[in-house]
Coordinates of C-alpha atoms in Angstrom, one line a residue:
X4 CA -39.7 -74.2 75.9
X5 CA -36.9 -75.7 74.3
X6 CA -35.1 -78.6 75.9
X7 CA -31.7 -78.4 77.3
X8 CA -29.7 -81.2 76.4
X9 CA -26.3 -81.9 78.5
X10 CA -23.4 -83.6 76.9
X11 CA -21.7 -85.5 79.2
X12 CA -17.8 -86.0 78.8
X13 CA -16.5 -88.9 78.0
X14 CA -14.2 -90.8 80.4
X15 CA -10.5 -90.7 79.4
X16 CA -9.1 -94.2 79.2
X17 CA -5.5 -92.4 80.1
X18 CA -4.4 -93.8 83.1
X19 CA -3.2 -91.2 85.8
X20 CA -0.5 -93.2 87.7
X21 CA 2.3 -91.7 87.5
X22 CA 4.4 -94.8 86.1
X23 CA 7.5 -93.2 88.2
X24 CA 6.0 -94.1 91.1
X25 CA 6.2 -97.8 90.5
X26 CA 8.9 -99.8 92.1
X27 CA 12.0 -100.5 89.9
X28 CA 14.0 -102.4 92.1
X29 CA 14.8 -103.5 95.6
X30 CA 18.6 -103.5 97.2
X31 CA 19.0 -106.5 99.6
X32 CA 22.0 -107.6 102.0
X33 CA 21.7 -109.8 105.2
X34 CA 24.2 -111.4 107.4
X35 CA 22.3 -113.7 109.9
X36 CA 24.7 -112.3 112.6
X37 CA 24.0 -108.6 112.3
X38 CA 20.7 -108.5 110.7
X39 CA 19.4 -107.1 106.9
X40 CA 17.1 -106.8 104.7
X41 CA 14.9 -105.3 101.8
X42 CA 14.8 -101.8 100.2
X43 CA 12.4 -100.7 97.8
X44 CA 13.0 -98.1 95.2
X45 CA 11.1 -96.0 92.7
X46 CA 12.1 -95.1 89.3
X47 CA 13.0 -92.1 90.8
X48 CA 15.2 -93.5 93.1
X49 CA 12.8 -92.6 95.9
X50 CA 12.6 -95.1 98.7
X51 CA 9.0 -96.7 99.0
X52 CA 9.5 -99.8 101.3
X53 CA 11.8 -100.8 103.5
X54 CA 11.7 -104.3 105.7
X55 CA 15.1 -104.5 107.9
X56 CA 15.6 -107.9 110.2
X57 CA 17.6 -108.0 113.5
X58 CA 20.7 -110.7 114.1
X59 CA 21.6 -112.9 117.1
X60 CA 21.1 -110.5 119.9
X61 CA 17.0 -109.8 119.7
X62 CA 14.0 -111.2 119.1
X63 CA 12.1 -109.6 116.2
X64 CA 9.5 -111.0 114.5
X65 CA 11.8 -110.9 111.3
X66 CA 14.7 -112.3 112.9
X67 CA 18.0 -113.5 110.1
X68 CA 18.8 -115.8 112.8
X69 CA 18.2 -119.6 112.9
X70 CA 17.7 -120.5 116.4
X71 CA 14.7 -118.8 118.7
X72 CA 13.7 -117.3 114.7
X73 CA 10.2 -117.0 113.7
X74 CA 9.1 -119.7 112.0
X75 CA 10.1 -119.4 108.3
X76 CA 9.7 -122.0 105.8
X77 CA 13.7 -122.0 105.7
X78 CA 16.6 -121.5 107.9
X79 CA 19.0 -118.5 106.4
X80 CA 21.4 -119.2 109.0
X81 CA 23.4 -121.1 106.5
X82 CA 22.5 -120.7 103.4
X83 CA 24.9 -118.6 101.0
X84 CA 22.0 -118.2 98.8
X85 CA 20.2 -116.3 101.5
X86 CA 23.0 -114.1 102.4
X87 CA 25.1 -111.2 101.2
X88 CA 29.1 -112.5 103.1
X89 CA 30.6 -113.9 100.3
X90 CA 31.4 -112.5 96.3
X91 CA 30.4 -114.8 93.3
X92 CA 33.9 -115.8 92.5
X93 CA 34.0 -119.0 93.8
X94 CA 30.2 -120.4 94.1
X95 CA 27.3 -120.4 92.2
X96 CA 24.7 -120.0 94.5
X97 CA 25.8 -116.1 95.1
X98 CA 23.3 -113.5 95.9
X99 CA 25.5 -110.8 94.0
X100 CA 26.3 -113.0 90.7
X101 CA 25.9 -111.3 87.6
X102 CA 23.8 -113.8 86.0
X103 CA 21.5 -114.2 88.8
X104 CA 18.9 -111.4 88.1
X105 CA 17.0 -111.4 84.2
X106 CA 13.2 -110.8 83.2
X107 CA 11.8 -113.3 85.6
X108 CA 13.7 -111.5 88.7
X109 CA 16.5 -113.0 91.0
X110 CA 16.8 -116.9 91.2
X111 CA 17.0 -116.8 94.4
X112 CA 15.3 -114.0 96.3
X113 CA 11.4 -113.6 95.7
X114 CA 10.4 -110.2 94.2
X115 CA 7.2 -107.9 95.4
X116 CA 5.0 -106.4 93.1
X117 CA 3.5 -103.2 91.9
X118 CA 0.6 -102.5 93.8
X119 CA 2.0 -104.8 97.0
X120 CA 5.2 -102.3 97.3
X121 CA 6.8 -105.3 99.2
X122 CA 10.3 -105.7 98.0
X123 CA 10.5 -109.0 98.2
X124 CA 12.0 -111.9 100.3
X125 CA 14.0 -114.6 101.1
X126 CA 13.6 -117.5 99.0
X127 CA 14.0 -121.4 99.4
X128 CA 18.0 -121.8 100.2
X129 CA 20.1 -124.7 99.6
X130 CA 19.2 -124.5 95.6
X131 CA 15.5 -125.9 96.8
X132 CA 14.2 -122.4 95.3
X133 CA 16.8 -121.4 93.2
X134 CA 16.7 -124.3 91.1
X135 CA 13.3 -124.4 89.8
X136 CA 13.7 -120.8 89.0
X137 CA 17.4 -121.3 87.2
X138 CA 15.3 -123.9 85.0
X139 CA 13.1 -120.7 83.9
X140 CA 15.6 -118.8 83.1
X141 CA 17.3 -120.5 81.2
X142 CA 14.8 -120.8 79.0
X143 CA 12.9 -117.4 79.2
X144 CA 13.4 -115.8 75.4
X145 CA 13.6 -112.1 75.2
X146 CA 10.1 -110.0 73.8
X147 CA 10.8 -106.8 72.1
X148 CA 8.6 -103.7 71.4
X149 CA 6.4 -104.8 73.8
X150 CA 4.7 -102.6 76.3
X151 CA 2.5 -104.4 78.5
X152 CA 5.4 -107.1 80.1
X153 CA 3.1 -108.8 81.9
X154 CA 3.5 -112.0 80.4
X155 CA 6.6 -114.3 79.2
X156 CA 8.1 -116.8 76.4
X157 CA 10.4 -119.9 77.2
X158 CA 11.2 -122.0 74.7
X159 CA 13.1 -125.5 74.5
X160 CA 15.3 -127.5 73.3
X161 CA 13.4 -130.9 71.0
X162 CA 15.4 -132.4 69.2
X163 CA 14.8 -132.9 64.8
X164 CA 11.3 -132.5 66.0
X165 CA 11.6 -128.4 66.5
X166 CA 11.3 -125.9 69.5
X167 CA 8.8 -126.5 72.0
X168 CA 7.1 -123.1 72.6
X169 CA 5.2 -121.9 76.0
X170 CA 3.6 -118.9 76.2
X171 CA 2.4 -117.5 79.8
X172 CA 2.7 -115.6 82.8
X173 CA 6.3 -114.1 83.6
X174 CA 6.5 -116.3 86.8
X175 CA 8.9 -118.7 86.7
X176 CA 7.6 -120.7 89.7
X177 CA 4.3 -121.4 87.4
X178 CA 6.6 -121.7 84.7
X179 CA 8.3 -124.6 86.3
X180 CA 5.6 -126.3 88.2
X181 CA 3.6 -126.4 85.0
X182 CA 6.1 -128.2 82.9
X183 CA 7.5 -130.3 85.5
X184 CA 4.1 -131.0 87.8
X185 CA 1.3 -130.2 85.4
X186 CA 0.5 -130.6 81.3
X187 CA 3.1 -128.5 80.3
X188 CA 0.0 -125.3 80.1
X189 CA -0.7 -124.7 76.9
X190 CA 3.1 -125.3 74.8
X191 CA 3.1 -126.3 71.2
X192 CA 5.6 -127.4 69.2
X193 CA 7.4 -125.3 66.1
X194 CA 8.2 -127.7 63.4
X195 CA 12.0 -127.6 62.5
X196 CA 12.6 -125.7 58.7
X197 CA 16.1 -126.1 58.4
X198 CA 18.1 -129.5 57.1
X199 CA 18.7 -131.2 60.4
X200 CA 17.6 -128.4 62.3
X201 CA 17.0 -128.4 66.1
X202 CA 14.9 -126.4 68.5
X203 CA 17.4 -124.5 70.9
X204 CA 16.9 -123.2 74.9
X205 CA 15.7 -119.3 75.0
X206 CA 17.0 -118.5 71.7
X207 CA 13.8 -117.0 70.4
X208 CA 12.4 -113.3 69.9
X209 CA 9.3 -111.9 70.0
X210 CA 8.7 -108.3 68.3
X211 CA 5.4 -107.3 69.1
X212 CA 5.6 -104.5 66.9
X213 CA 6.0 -106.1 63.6
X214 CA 4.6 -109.3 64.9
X215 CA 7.1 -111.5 63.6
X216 CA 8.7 -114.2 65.8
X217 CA 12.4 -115.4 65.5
X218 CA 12.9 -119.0 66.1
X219 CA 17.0 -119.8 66.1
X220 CA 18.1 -123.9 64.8
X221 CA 21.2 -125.4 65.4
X222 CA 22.0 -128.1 63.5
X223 CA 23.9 -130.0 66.8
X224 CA 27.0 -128.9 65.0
X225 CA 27.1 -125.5 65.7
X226 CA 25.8 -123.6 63.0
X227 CA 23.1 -121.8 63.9
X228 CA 19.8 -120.7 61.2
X229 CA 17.2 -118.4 61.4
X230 CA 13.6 -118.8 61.2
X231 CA 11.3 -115.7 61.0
X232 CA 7.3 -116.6 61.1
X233 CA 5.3 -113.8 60.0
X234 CA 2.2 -112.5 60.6
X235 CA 2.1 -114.2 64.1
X236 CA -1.0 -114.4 66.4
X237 CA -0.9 -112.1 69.0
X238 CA 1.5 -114.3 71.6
X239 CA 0.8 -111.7 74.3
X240 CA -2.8 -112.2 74.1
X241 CA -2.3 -116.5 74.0
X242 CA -0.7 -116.2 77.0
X243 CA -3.7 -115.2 78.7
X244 CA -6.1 -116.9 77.4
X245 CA -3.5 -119.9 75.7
X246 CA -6.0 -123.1 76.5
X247 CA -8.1 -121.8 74.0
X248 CA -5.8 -121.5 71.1
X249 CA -3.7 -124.4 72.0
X250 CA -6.6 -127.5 72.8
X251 CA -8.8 -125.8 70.0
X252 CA -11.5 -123.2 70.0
X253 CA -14.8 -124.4 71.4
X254 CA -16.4 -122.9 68.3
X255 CA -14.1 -125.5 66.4
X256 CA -14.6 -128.4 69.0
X257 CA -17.4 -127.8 71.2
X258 CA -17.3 -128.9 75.0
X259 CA -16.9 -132.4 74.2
X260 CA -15.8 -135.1 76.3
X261 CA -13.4 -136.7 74.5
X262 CA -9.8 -134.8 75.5
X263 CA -7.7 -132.4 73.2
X264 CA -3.8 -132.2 73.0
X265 CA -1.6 -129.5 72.0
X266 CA -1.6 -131.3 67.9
X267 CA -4.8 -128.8 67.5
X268 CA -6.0 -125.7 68.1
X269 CA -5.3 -122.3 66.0
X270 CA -1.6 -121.5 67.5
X271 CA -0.7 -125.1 66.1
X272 CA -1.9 -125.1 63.0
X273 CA -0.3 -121.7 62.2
X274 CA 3.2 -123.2 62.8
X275 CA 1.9 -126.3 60.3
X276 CA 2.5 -123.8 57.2
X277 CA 5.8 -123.2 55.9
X278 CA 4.2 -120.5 53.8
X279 CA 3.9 -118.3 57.2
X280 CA 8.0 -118.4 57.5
X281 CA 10.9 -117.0 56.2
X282 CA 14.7 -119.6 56.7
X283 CA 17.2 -117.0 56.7
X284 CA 20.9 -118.4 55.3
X285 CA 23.0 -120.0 58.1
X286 CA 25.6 -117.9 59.7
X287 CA 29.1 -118.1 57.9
X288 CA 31.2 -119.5 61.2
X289 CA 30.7 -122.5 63.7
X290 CA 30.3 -121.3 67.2
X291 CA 32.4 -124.1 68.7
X292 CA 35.4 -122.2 67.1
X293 CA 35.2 -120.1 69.6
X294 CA 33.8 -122.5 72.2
X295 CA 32.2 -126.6 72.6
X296 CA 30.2 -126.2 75.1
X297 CA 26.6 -126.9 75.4
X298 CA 25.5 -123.1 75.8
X299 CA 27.5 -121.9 72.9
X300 CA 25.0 -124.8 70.7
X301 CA 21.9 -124.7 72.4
X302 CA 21.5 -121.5 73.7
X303 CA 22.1 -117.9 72.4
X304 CA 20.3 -114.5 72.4
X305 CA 19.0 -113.6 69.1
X306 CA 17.1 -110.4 68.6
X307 CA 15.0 -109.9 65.8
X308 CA 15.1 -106.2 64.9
X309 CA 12.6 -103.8 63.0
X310 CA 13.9 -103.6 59.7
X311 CA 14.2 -107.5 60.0
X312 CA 18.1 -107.9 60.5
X313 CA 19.0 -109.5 63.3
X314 CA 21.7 -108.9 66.1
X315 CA 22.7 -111.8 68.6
X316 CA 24.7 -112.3 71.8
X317 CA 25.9 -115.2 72.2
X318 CA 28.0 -116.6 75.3
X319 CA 30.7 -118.8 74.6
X320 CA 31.7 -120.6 77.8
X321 CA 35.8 -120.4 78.6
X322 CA 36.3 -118.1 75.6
X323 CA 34.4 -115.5 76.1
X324 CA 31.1 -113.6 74.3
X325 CA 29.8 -112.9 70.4
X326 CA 28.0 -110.6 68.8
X327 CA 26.9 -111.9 65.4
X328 CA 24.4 -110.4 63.0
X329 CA 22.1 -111.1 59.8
X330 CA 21.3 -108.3 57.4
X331 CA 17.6 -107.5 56.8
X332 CA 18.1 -109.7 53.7
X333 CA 18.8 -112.9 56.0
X334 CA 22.0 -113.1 55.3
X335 CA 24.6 -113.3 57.9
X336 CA 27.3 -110.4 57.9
X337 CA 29.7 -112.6 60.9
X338 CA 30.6 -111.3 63.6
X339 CA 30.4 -108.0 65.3
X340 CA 32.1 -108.6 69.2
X341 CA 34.5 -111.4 70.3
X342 CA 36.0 -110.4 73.4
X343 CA 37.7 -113.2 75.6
X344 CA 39.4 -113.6 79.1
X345 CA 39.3 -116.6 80.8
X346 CA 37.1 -119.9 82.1
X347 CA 33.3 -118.9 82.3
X348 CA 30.5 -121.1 83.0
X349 CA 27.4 -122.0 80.5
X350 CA 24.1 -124.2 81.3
X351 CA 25.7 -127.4 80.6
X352 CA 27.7 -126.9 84.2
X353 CA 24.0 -126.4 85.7
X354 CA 20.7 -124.4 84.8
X355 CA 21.6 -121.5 87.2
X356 CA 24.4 -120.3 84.5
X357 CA 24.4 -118.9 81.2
X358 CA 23.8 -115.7 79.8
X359 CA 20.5 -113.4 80.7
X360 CA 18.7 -110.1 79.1
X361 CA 16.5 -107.7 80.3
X362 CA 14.7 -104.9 78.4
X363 CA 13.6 -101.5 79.0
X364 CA 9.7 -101.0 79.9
X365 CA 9.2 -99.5 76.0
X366 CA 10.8 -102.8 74.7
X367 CA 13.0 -100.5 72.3
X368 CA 16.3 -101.4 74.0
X369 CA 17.4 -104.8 75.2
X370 CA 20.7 -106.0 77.2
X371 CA 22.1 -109.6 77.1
X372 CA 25.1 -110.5 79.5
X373 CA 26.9 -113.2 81.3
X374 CA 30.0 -113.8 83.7
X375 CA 33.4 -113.2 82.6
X376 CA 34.8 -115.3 85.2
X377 CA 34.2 -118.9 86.0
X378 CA 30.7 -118.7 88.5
X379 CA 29.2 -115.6 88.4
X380 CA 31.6 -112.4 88.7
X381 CA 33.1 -110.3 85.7
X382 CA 30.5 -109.4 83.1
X383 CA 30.1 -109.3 79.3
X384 CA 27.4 -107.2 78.1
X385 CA 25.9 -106.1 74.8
X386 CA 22.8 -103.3 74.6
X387 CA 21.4 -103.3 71.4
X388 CA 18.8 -101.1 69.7
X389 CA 15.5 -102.4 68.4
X390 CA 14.9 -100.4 66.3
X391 CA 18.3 -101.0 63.7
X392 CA 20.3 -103.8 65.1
X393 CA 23.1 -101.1 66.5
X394 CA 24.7 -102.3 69.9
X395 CA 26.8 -101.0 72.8
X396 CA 29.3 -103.4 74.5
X397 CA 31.0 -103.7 77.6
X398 CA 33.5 -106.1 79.0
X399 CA 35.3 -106.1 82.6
X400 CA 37.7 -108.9 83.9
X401 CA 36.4 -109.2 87.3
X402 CA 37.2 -112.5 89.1
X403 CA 35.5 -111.1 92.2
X404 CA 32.3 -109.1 92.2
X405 CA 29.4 -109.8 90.2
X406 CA 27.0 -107.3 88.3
X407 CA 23.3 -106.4 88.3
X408 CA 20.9 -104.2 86.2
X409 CA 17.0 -103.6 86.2
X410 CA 15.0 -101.7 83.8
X411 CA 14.3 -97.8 84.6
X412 CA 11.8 -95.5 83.9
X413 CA 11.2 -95.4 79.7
X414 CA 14.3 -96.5 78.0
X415 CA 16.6 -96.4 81.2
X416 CA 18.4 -99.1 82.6
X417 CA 19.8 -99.1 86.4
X418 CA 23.5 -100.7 86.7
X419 CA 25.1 -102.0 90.1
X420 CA 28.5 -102.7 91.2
X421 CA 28.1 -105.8 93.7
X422 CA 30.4 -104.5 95.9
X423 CA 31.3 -103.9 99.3
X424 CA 28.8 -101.9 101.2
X425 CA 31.3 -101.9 104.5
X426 CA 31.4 -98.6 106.2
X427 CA 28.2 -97.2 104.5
X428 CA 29.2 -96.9 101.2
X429 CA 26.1 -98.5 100.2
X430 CA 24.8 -99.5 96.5
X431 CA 27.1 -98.6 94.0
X432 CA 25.4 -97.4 91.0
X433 CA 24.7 -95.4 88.0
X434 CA 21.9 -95.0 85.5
X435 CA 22.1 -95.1 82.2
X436 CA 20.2 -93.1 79.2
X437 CA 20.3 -95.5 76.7
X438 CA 18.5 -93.3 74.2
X439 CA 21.0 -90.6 74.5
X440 CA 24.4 -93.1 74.8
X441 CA 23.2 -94.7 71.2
X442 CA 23.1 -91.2 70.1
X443 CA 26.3 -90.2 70.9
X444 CA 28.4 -93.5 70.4
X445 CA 29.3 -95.3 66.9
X446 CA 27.9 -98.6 66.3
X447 CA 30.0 -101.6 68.5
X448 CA 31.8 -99.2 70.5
X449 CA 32.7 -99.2 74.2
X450 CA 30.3 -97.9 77.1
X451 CA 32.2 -98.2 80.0
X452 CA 29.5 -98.8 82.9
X453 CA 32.6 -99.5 85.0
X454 CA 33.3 -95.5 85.8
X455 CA 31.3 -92.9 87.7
X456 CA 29.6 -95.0 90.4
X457 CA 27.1 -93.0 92.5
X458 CA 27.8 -94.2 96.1
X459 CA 26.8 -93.0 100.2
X460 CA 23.3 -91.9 98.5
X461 CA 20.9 -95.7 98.8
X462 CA 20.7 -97.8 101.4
X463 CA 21.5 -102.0 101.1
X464 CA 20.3 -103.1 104.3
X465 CA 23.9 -103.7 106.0
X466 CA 26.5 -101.5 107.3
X467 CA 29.3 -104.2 107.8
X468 CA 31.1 -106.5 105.1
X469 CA 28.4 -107.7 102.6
X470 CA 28.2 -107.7 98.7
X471 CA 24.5 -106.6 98.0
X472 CA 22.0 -108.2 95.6
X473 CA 19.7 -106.2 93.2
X474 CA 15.8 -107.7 92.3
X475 CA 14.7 -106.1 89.8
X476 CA 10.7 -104.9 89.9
X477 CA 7.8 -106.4 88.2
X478 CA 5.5 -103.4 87.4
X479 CA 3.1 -102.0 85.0
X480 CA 5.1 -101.6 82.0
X481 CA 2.4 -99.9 79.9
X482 CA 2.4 -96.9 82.1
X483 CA 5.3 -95.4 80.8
X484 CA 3.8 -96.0 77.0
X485 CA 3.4 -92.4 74.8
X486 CA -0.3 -91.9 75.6
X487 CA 0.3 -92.0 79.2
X488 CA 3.7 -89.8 78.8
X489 CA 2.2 -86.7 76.4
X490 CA 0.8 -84.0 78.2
X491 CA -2.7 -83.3 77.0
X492 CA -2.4 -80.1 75.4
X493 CA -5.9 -79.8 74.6

């Protein structure tokens, strides 16, 4: 009798989530009189958590309240950093402030996760939290055509000596307690290629798809130079498991008693070869013709595109904001975007200003902004494609409300109004194809985010007088990647 064999399927490693379902952001507002509190969202725009507080007249277990409260860590009776009353025209410390929401979150709310579907929570008030936060965002350097976001790369400012580089998890309360409390995790330092070159704050770029990493120089003066390392190690993969590449491999070392330091290890030696690097021509303009201030030398957005141009935002604080490019030759072409208004506010006037970014969960598109207006309200804003260099702008002269943004779904983003949510108007919104809007629009031109705001439809937390905050989601970015997105047609 012949024997039957069986032939058993093989498990799909597709994951069957539906990436939708993932939060994408949470709406917050709280007045410690009348209560608040935290609304979670989908990338649908479906509601999947909410957490509201009472005010002064009862007695709930989350009460906004200081006196008879439960016992938080911190009061938010009077803390502007814990409520919604007041616009980000006259304070830094905000909850609606343009500049206060980036990759790492809000600096001064705490964010849920994907699988908790919490939407998050007061944080330390009087700048006790929002401080060590501000420090890692400053210093947070964008990652392009990346799909699994689940990690980050801050970068600093050190002098002739180069850029220190960190590599790690996208917290920026680890982020700061390492660095300031610990051994720094594992950092290394990038050796300076250009004459009198110096390592700048953030302006660095990742592109995980031709594995390439930008590393900007200024030379104190201004001028800023390009450095492209090629061929780099896997940065997503030495943020997990960093020790090992940074203190040396125990294959290379063995576990010896004698300590390493971060002058070892395979990630250091790799930044030891000046053959692994290409030193683009420095730009053709100083920056401090536009503006002197300490963000428009040490600090800028550079983004290191496919076909190896490049396409920065820069912030020039009391001018206004840049866009200046690099062909994929390394040569710089000048600039792109100048737009101007009034007084704005870089890092040098304190860590919790400056520009931010933010990228879309494929890592194809990528936003960089900053206030128009003194502290945080007003917004310049570039979106730029990956994929070419080609960017979208935006400018508004508002010396009262600030604005937010999050990623959504694929190669969405999510943009809010901070304004008034008084009489139930509520979040004021509107999403934004991105995909489709480069399509449509020539290179530079205006997409008016302004116009069109969907309003009366999601809920803030607060009826009353309040100017909402927006936390963007940390979630599974890898869900929405092709191979889980393609119907199986088979």
């Amino acid at each position: 009798m012949a024997r039957r064999i069986s032939i058993t399927e093989q498990a799909s490693v597709k994951k069957t989530i539906n990436p939708y379902s993932q939060p994408c952001f949470t709406a917050y507002a709280l007045n410690h009189s009348h209560g608040g509190g935290f609304w979670m969202y989908d990338h649908n725009l479906n509601l999947i958590n909410g957490d509201h507080g009472d005010g002064s007249y009862s007695y709930g277990s989350f009460r906004t309240h200081s006196t008879s409260a439960s016992q938080f860590f911190e009061s938010s009776n009077s803390y502007p950093d814990t409520q919604s009353d007041w616009t980000p025209s006259s304070s830094s410390d905000r909850l609606g402030g343009t500049n206060s929401t980036g990759y790492l979150g809000h600096q001064s709310l705490m964010r849920g996760c994907t699988y908790g579907n919490f939407g998050g929570w007061a944080g330390s008030g009087s700048s006790n939290g929002r401080s060590p936060r501000s420090h890692a965002f400053r210093e947070c350097a964008p990652l392009v055509n990346e799909t699994h976001q689940d990690y980050a790369m801050f970068t600093q400012h050190n002098g002739g000596t180069g850029t220190w580089l960190y590599l790690g998890p996208r917290s920026c309360l680890q982020y700061y307690d390492r660095i300031h409390h610990g051994t720094w995790g594992h950092k290394v330092n990038i050796p300076a290629q250009s004459s009198g070159g110096q390592g700048m704050y953030a302006s660095a770029c990742y592109n995980a798809k031709t594995r390439k990493l930008l590393i900007m120089e200024s030379d104190g003066s201004f001028n800023m130079r390009p450095v492209v390392w090629n061929n780099v190690p896997d940065l997503r993969y030495i943020a997990h498991h960093g020790s090992t590449h940074t203190y040396g491999e125990s294959s290379s070392y063995g576990e010896q008693f004698p300590a390493h330091n971060n002058h070892e290890g395979s990630l250091h030696q790799y930044f030891q070869d000046s053959n692994n690097c290409t030193v683009y021509t420095a730009n053709n303009f100083n920056t401090n013709s536009y503006s002197g201030a300490g963000e428009a030398n040490w600090r800028c957005m550079p983004i290191l595109n496919d076909d190896d141009s490049i396409t920065v935002f820069h912030m020039m604080p009391s001018w206004g904001a840049l866009v200046y490019r690099w062909n994929s030759a390394g040569t710089p072409t000048g600039t792109a975007m100048a737009d101007s208004w009034t007084t704005s506010y870089g890092y040098e006037q304190g860590v919790e200003f400056g520009y931010r970014w933010q990228v879309t969960s494929d890592g194809k598109y990528i936003w960089g902004y900053c206030p128009s207006y003194y502290y945080q309200s007003g917004i310049y804003i570039a979106m730029i494609r990956v994929s070419d260099g080609k960017f979208l702008k935006w400018q508004n002269n508002d010396s009262t409300y600030g604005f937010q943004s999050a990623p959504m779904g694929k190669s969405d983003m999510i943009f809010f109004g901070c304004y008034n949510t008084d009489s139930g108007v509520g979040a004021h919104f509107r999403t934004v194809n991105l995909p489709l809007e480069f399509a449509v629009r020539d290179d530079a031109s205006t997409l008016n985010l302004g116009s069109h705001w969907m309003n009366y439809t999601l809920e803030c937390g607060h009826y009353s007088t309040s100017y909402p905050a927006f936390i963007p989601s940390l979630y599974d970015t890898s869900l929405f990647s092709e191979s889980h997105l393609v119907p199986d047609l088979q």
